[in-house]
Amino acid sequence: MGSKKRKAAEEVVANGARKLDDEEAEEVEVDNEAVIEASAVLSSFNSHFGYSMSKTEAESLEQLSRKERRYGWPLPAFGKSTLKWVGTEEWPLEKRISSDKVLPKILIPVSLEASEDFSATRGIKSKLLKHWLDIMKTSEASDFDSSGHGSFLSLCNTYQNILHQNKKPFYVKGSHEDSSIMDAYIMHSLNHVLKTRDVITKNDAKLAKHQGSATEDILSNERYLDHSFTRPKVLILLPLASIAFRVIRRLIQLTPPNQKVNVEHMDRFSNEFGAGIVEEEEEKTSSLQKCNDSNSKSSKPSDFRALFDGNNNDHFMMGIKFTRKSIRLYSDFYSSDMIIASPLGLITKIGEAEDDKEKDVDYLSSIEILVIDHADVMAMQNWSHVKSVVEKMNQMPTKQHGTDVMRIKQWYLDGLSKYYRQTIVLGFYLTPDMNALFNHQCFSYQGKVKLDCEYKGVLHKILLQVRQIYERFDAESILVVDDARFKYFTDKVFPKIRDTVQGGIMIFMSSYLEFVRIRNFLKSQDASFCLLGE
């Protein structure tokens, strides 16, 4: 970052902390209602979770999710001329219209020289922000403005649902862009967890001073309604343990030093998710550099090796708890602030809960930020797991789990928590399944924003003209369409393939379940074939 920009950023952090972060003074009791209202305006955290939604508004949001939404206010994506961000124009909540109309100003890439309020980081806890800026001083992306860090973070801070369908991943030589976006959603998640804890801690201190009237205060003052059904607030879904290792290491690094005096179970984490090395020096040699080593004799392409050369376990789940001075890895899910898991790891827990009534997954009932990173890799695993996990979220819990019911927020009790959950979907490309999930299972009342991509196309570059034949098959209903397609293949298509003398036939299946079904059929027919999956 240039000296002028750096100076401006440091002045904002040092002198404007109270403007940026209304929760900074953790031990100072604030009773001035005017101060509270002023800081709430600056904090998207307060404005988003402080709004009381009516059931009528929830019904209108539900109806909107069933039909195609209109997107407007297009803005250029940071550093990409062929891409633009578009957001929903239909705002069902009349109270939000005036404030949401100015959101495009926040999305414009930040310039510290021209912005006195540092809008990209407004609402971020000052200690957290200062630590991040200090880290970037020593990193390659030292310019906050030109690196794009602030642009995506400002988007996350709106608490809108986000679909980024063109994120260049680290395994396709996009390590800088991938790291920048990862930093943004980690910072947003950390800020959300720490602010949630600050609110509860302050209210606990106030109630402890007035124990005699505590019950009456809770019942009469909505600001003491600060609890949810369970503690976990952030869920980050990742496809492989090697990617989880990268995200959790960065999460620990971005946590302010005074809040990570002790990181528990680091050795176990390193052994199970990484290579058993805890030192920072291991980051100096990235997996991508290893893949580009000219001495490598692997037959696999470089992107495959960059993605799978690490720990490619796709069955994992970890709870992370933040205390005042420590980070506890492998904490019990109900005492965790964040859960980082693979879709397979979570779907296994969901299956166990369905089979055993003593078990449950109520820790998914109060998730307020859901991040689905590397969705393109999950699409090659089993997207139905992702869909099932999202369907299980924000449901009424089956047990109390030690929660103080007198302090649960009203919109939780009304069953409206899914309308407060922000979902961030990140991938290298878009599939119909990802689009369907975003359109029909992401309900944040703040609206939706997605990346609109303009592709030039490649069909005109194809030299060999390929004849395409489409065949229709009949199905009695949508419920039996998979069985009907399979029967048509076995009765009509396979006999032609089996009897032909022409080689070079490839059969493509759009889902893993269909892949397994066709594979088993070919085995039963003693057919000669090879498999290509994931």
GROMACS .gro file of N, CA and C in nm, residues 9-97:
model
  267
    9ALA      N    1  -0.530   0.467   0.615
    9ALA     CA    2  -0.589   0.348   0.677
    9ALA      C    3  -0.558   0.342   0.826
   10GLU      N    4  -0.432   0.372   0.862
   10GLU     CA    5  -0.393   0.365   1.002
   10GLU      C    6  -0.462   0.472   1.085
   11GLU      N    7  -0.486   0.591   1.023
   11GLU     CA    8  -0.557   0.695   1.096
   11GLU      C    9  -0.702   0.655   1.121
   12VAL      N   10  -0.762   0.588   1.022
   12VAL     CA   11  -0.900   0.541   1.040
   12VAL      C   12  -0.906   0.440   1.154
   13VAL      N   13  -0.810   0.348   1.155
   13VAL     CA   14  -0.810   0.244   1.259
   13VAL      C   15  -0.784   0.304   1.397
   14ALA      N   16  -0.688   0.396   1.404
   14ALA     CA   17  -0.648   0.450   1.534
   14ALA      C   18  -0.747   0.552   1.589
   15ASN      N   19  -0.793   0.643   1.501
   15ASN     CA   20  -0.875   0.754   1.548
   15ASN      C   21  -1.025   0.737   1.523
   16GLY      N   22  -1.059   0.651   1.426
   16GLY     CA   23  -1.200   0.637   1.394
   16GLY      C   24  -1.258   0.506   1.441
   17ALA      N   25  -1.194   0.445   1.538
   17ALA     CA   26  -1.236   0.312   1.582
   17ALA      C   27  -1.377   0.312   1.634
   18ARG      N   28  -1.416   0.418   1.705
   18ARG     CA   29  -1.550   0.419   1.762
   18ARG      C   30  -1.656   0.437   1.655
   19LYS      N   31  -1.620   0.501   1.543
   19LYS     CA   32  -1.714   0.510   1.432
   19LYS      C   33  -1.729   0.375   1.365
   20LEU      N   34  -1.615   0.304   1.349
   20LEU     CA   35  -1.617   0.179   1.275
   20LEU      C   36  -1.671   0.063   1.356
   21ASP      N   37  -1.647   0.065   1.486
   21ASP     CA   38  -1.677  -0.053   1.566
   21ASP      C   39  -1.744  -0.014   1.697
   22ASP      N   40  -1.873  -0.032   1.704
   22ASP     CA   41  -1.947   0.007   1.823
   22ASP      C   42  -1.927  -0.091   1.937
   23GLU      N   43  -1.856  -0.204   1.910
   23GLU     CA   44  -1.836  -0.305   2.013
   23GLU      C   45  -1.692  -0.305   2.065
   24GLU      N   46  -1.611  -0.205   2.027
   24GLU     CA   47  -1.469  -0.209   2.059
   24GLU      C   48  -1.442  -0.208   2.208
   25ALA      N   49  -1.502  -0.117   2.282
   25ALA     CA   50  -1.474  -0.105   2.426
   25ALA      C   51  -1.548  -0.213   2.501
   26GLU      N   52  -1.484  -0.330   2.517
   26GLU     CA   53  -1.551  -0.448   2.569
   26GLU      C   54  -1.588  -0.434   2.717
   27GLU      N   55  -1.521  -0.348   2.790
   27GLU     CA   56  -1.547  -0.339   2.933
   27GLU      C   57  -1.617  -0.209   2.970
   28VAL      N   58  -1.656  -0.130   2.871
   28VAL     CA   59  -1.721  -0.002   2.898
   28VAL      C   60  -1.870  -0.017   2.876
   29GLU      N   61  -1.949   0.015   2.975
   29GLU     CA   62  -2.093   0.002   2.964
   29GLU      C   63  -2.151   0.128   2.902
   30VAL      N   64  -2.225   0.111   2.791
   30VAL     CA   65  -2.281   0.224   2.719
   30VAL      C   66  -2.431   0.227   2.741
   31ASP      N   67  -2.480   0.334   2.803
   31ASP     CA   68  -2.622   0.345   2.830
   31ASP      C   69  -2.688   0.456   2.749
   32ASN      N   70  -2.609   0.534   2.678
   32ASN     CA   71  -2.662   0.646   2.602
   32ASN      C   72  -2.731   0.594   2.476
   33GLU      N   73  -2.863   0.606   2.470
   33GLU     CA   74  -2.939   0.550   2.358
   33GLU      C   75  -2.900   0.617   2.226
   34ALA      N   76  -2.866   0.746   2.229
   34ALA     CA   77  -2.827   0.816   2.107
   34ALA      C   78  -2.699   0.757   2.048
   35VAL      N   79  -2.603   0.724   2.137
   35VAL     CA   80  -2.479   0.664   2.091
   35VAL      C   81  -2.504   0.527   2.032
   36ILE      N   82  -2.592   0.450   2.098
   36ILE     CA   83  -2.624   0.315   2.049
   36ILE      C   84  -2.689   0.323   1.911
   37GLU      N   85  -2.782   0.416   1.893
   37GLU     CA   86  -2.849   0.429   1.764
   37GLU      C   87  -2.752   0.472   1.655
   38ALA      N   88  -2.660   0.565   1.689
   38ALA     CA   89  -2.564   0.613   1.590
   38ALA      C   90  -2.471   0.502   1.545
   39SER      N   91  -2.422   0.422   1.638
   39SER     CA   92  -2.332   0.314   1.601
   39SER      C   93  -2.406   0.203   1.529
   40ALA      N   94  -2.533   0.184   1.557
   40ALA     CA   95  -2.610   0.081   1.486
   40ALA      C   96  -2.625   0.115   1.339
   41VAL      N   97  -2.634   0.246   1.308
   41VAL     CA   98  -2.645   0.288   1.168
   41VAL      C   99  -2.519   0.248   1.092
   42LEU      N  100  -2.401   0.261   1.158
   42LEU     CA  101  -2.275   0.231   1.093
   42LEU      C  102  -2.249   0.081   1.084
   43SER      N  103  -2.312   0.001   1.168
   43SER     CA  104  -2.283  -0.141   1.173
   43SER      C  105  -2.390  -0.221   1.101
   44SER      N  106  -2.349  -0.291   0.994
   44SER     CA  107  -2.443  -0.376   0.922
   44SER      C  108  -2.485  -0.494   1.010
   45PHE      N  109  -2.399  -0.535   1.102
   45PHE     CA  110  -2.431  -0.643   1.196
   45PHE      C  111  -2.553  -0.604   1.279
   46ASN      N  112  -2.552  -0.483   1.335
   46ASN     CA  113  -2.664  -0.438   1.419
   46ASN      C  114  -2.791  -0.416   1.337
   47SER      N  115  -2.776  -0.353   1.222
   47SER     CA  116  -2.895  -0.323   1.142
   47SER      C  117  -2.960  -0.449   1.087
   48HIS      N  118  -2.878  -0.549   1.053
   48HIS     CA  119  -2.933  -0.673   0.997
   48HIS      C  120  -3.004  -0.756   1.102
   49PHE      N  121  -2.935  -0.783   1.214
   49PHE     CA  122  -2.991  -0.872   1.315
   49PHE      C  123  -3.080  -0.800   1.415
   50GLY      N  124  -3.081  -0.666   1.409
   50GLY     CA  125  -3.169  -0.591   1.498
   50GLY      C  126  -3.307  -0.568   1.440
   51TYR      N  127  -3.325  -0.603   1.313
   51TYR     CA  128  -3.456  -0.582   1.249
   51TYR      C  129  -3.552  -0.696   1.284
   52SER      N  130  -3.672  -0.661   1.322
   52SER     CA  131  -3.774  -0.761   1.356
   52SER      C  132  -3.865  -0.783   1.236
   53MET      N  133  -3.855  -0.898   1.178
   53MET     CA  134  -3.935  -0.930   1.059
   53MET      C  135  -4.072  -0.984   1.100
   54SER      N  136  -4.171  -0.944   1.025
   54SER     CA  137  -4.306  -0.996   1.049
   54SER      C  138  -4.328  -1.121   0.965
   55LYS      N  139  -4.426  -1.200   1.003
   55LYS     CA  140  -4.455  -1.321   0.928
   55LYS      C  141  -4.509  -1.290   0.789
   56THR      N  142  -4.575  -1.175   0.775
   56THR     CA  143  -4.624  -1.133   0.644
   56THR      C  144  -4.507  -1.108   0.549
   57GLU      N  145  -4.403  -1.042   0.599
   57GLU     CA  146  -4.284  -1.017   0.518
   57GLU      C  147  -4.214  -1.148   0.483
   58ALA      N  148  -4.213  -1.242   0.577
   58ALA     CA  149  -4.152  -1.372   0.550
   58ALA      C  150  -4.227  -1.446   0.440
   59GLU      N  151  -4.358  -1.436   0.440
   59GLU     CA  152  -4.439  -1.502   0.337
   59GLU      C  153  -4.412  -1.443   0.200
   60SER      N  154  -4.393  -1.311   0.194
   60SER     CA  155  -4.363  -1.247   0.066
   60SER      C  156  -4.226  -1.291   0.014
   61LEU      N  157  -4.129  -1.308   0.105
   61LEU     CA  158  -3.997  -1.358   0.065
   61LEU      C  159  -4.008  -1.501   0.013
   62GLU      N  160  -4.089  -1.582   0.078
   62GLU     CA  161  -4.108  -1.721   0.036
   62GLU      C  162  -4.167  -1.727  -0.104
   63GLN      N  163  -4.260  -1.639  -0.133
   63GLN     CA  164  -4.321  -1.635  -0.266
   63GLN      C  165  -4.219  -1.592  -0.371
   64LEU      N  166  -4.135  -1.494  -0.335
   64LEU     CA  167  -4.033  -1.449  -0.429
   64LEU      C  168  -3.934  -1.560  -0.463
   65SER      N  169  -3.906  -1.648  -0.367
   65SER     CA  170  -3.810  -1.755  -0.391
   65SER      C  171  -3.863  -1.858  -0.490
   66ARG      N  172  -3.994  -1.858  -0.513
   66ARG     CA  173  -4.054  -1.957  -0.604
   66ARG      C  174  -4.063  -1.906  -0.747
   67LYS      N  175  -4.026  -1.781  -0.770
   67LYS     CA  176  -4.033  -1.729  -0.905
   67LYS      C  177  -3.903  -1.659  -0.941
   68GLU      N  178  -3.886  -1.633  -1.068
   68GLU     CA  179  -3.761  -1.573  -1.115
   68GLU      C  180  -3.748  -1.430  -1.063
   69ARG      N  181  -3.632  -1.398  -1.007
   69ARG     CA  182  -3.607  -1.265  -0.953
   69ARG      C  183  -3.545  -1.176  -1.060
   70ARG      N  184  -3.577  -1.049  -1.052
   70ARG     CA  185  -3.518  -0.951  -1.143
   70ARG      C  186  -3.392  -0.894  -1.079
   71TYR      N  187  -3.287  -0.882  -1.159
   71TYR     CA  188  -3.161  -0.828  -1.109
   71TYR      C  189  -3.132  -0.696  -1.179
   72GLY      N  190  -3.084  -0.599  -1.099
   72GLY     CA  191  -3.055  -0.467  -1.154
   72GLY      C  192  -2.924  -0.412  -1.100
   73TRP      N  193  -2.911  -0.279  -1.104
   73TRP     CA  194  -2.791  -0.202  -1.069
   73TRP      C  195  -2.660  -0.275  -1.098
   74PRO      N  196  -2.633  -0.305  -1.228
   74PRO     CA  197  -2.508  -0.374  -1.261
   74PRO      C  198  -2.386  -0.286  -1.232
   75LEU      N  199  -2.283  -0.348  -1.174
   75LEU     CA  200  -2.157  -0.280  -1.145
   75LEU      C  201  -2.042  -0.366  -1.193
   76PRO      N  202  -1.937  -0.305  -1.246
   76PRO     CA  203  -1.822  -0.384  -1.293
   76PRO      C  204  -1.759  -0.462  -1.178
   77ALA      N  205  -1.722  -0.587  -1.205
   77ALA     CA  206  -1.650  -0.665  -1.105
   77ALA      C  207  -1.507  -0.618  -1.099
   78PHE      N  208  -1.448  -0.625  -0.982
   78PHE     CA  209  -1.315  -0.571  -0.960
   78PHE      C  210  -1.213  -0.639  -1.051
   79GLY      N  211  -1.150  -0.560  -1.141
   79GLY     CA  212  -1.042  -0.610  -1.224
   79GLY      C  213  -1.085  -0.699  -1.340
   80LYS      N  214  -1.216  -0.710  -1.369
   80LYS     CA  215  -1.260  -0.799  -1.476
   80LYS      C  216  -1.363  -0.727  -1.562
   81SER      N  217  -1.325  -0.698  -1.685
   81SER     CA  218  -1.410  -0.617  -1.772
   81SER      C  219  -1.531  -0.694  -1.825
   82THR      N  220  -1.523  -0.827  -1.832
   82THR     CA  221  -1.633  -0.906  -1.888
   82THR      C  222  -1.733  -0.951  -1.781
   83LEU      N  223  -1.711  -0.913  -1.656
   83LEU     CA  224  -1.798  -0.955  -1.547
   83LEU      C  225  -1.860  -0.834  -1.479
   84LYS      N  226  -1.977  -0.855  -1.421
   84LYS     CA  227  -2.042  -0.748  -1.346
   84LYS      C  228  -2.129  -0.807  -1.236
   85TRP      N  229  -2.137  -0.735  -1.123
   85TRP     CA  230  -2.225  -0.775  -1.014
   85TRP      C  231  -2.364  -0.722  -1.040
   86VAL      N  232  -2.465  -0.806  -1.019
   86VAL     CA  233  -2.604  -0.762  -1.030
   86VAL      C  234  -2.678  -0.804  -0.904
   87GLY      N  235  -2.770  -0.719  -0.859
   87GLY     CA  236  -2.845  -0.748  -0.737
   87GLY      C  237  -2.993  -0.743  -0.761
   88THR      N  238  -3.069  -0.803  -0.669
   88THR     CA  239  -3.214  -0.807  -0.683
   88THR      C  240  -3.273  -0.667  -0.671
   89GLU      N  241  -3.363  -0.635  -0.761
   89GLU     CA  242  -3.431  -0.505  -0.759
   89GLU      C  243  -3.554  -0.508  -0.672
   90GLU      N  244  -3.612  -0.625  -0.654
   90GLU     CA  245  -3.736  -0.636  -0.575
   90GLU      C  246  -3.701  -0.652  -0.428
   91TRP      N  247  -3.728  -0.549  -0.349
   91TRP     CA  248  -3.703  -0.554  -0.204
   91TRP      C  249  -3.836  -0.568  -0.134
   92PRO      N  250  -3.869  -0.687  -0.083
   92PRO     CA  251  -4.001  -0.711  -0.025
   92PRO      C  252  -4.025  -0.636   0.106
   93LEU      N  253  -3.920  -0.594   0.175
   93LEU     CA  254  -3.938  -0.527   0.302
   93LEU      C  255  -3.932  -0.377   0.281
   94GLU      N  256  -4.044  -0.310   0.298
   94GLU     CA  257  -4.051  -0.168   0.271
   94GLU      C  258  -3.952  -0.089   0.356
   95LYS      N  259  -3.928  -0.136   0.477
   95LYS     CA  260  -3.839  -0.064   0.567
   95LYS      C  261  -3.695  -0.064   0.516
   96ARG      N  262  -3.659  -0.164   0.433
   96ARG     CA  263  -3.522  -0.176   0.387
   96ARG      C  264  -3.496  -0.099   0.259
   97ILE      N  265  -3.600  -0.053   0.190
   97ILE     CA  266  -3.583   0.002   0.056
   97ILE      C  267  -3.486   0.120   0.054
   0.00000   0.00000   0.00000
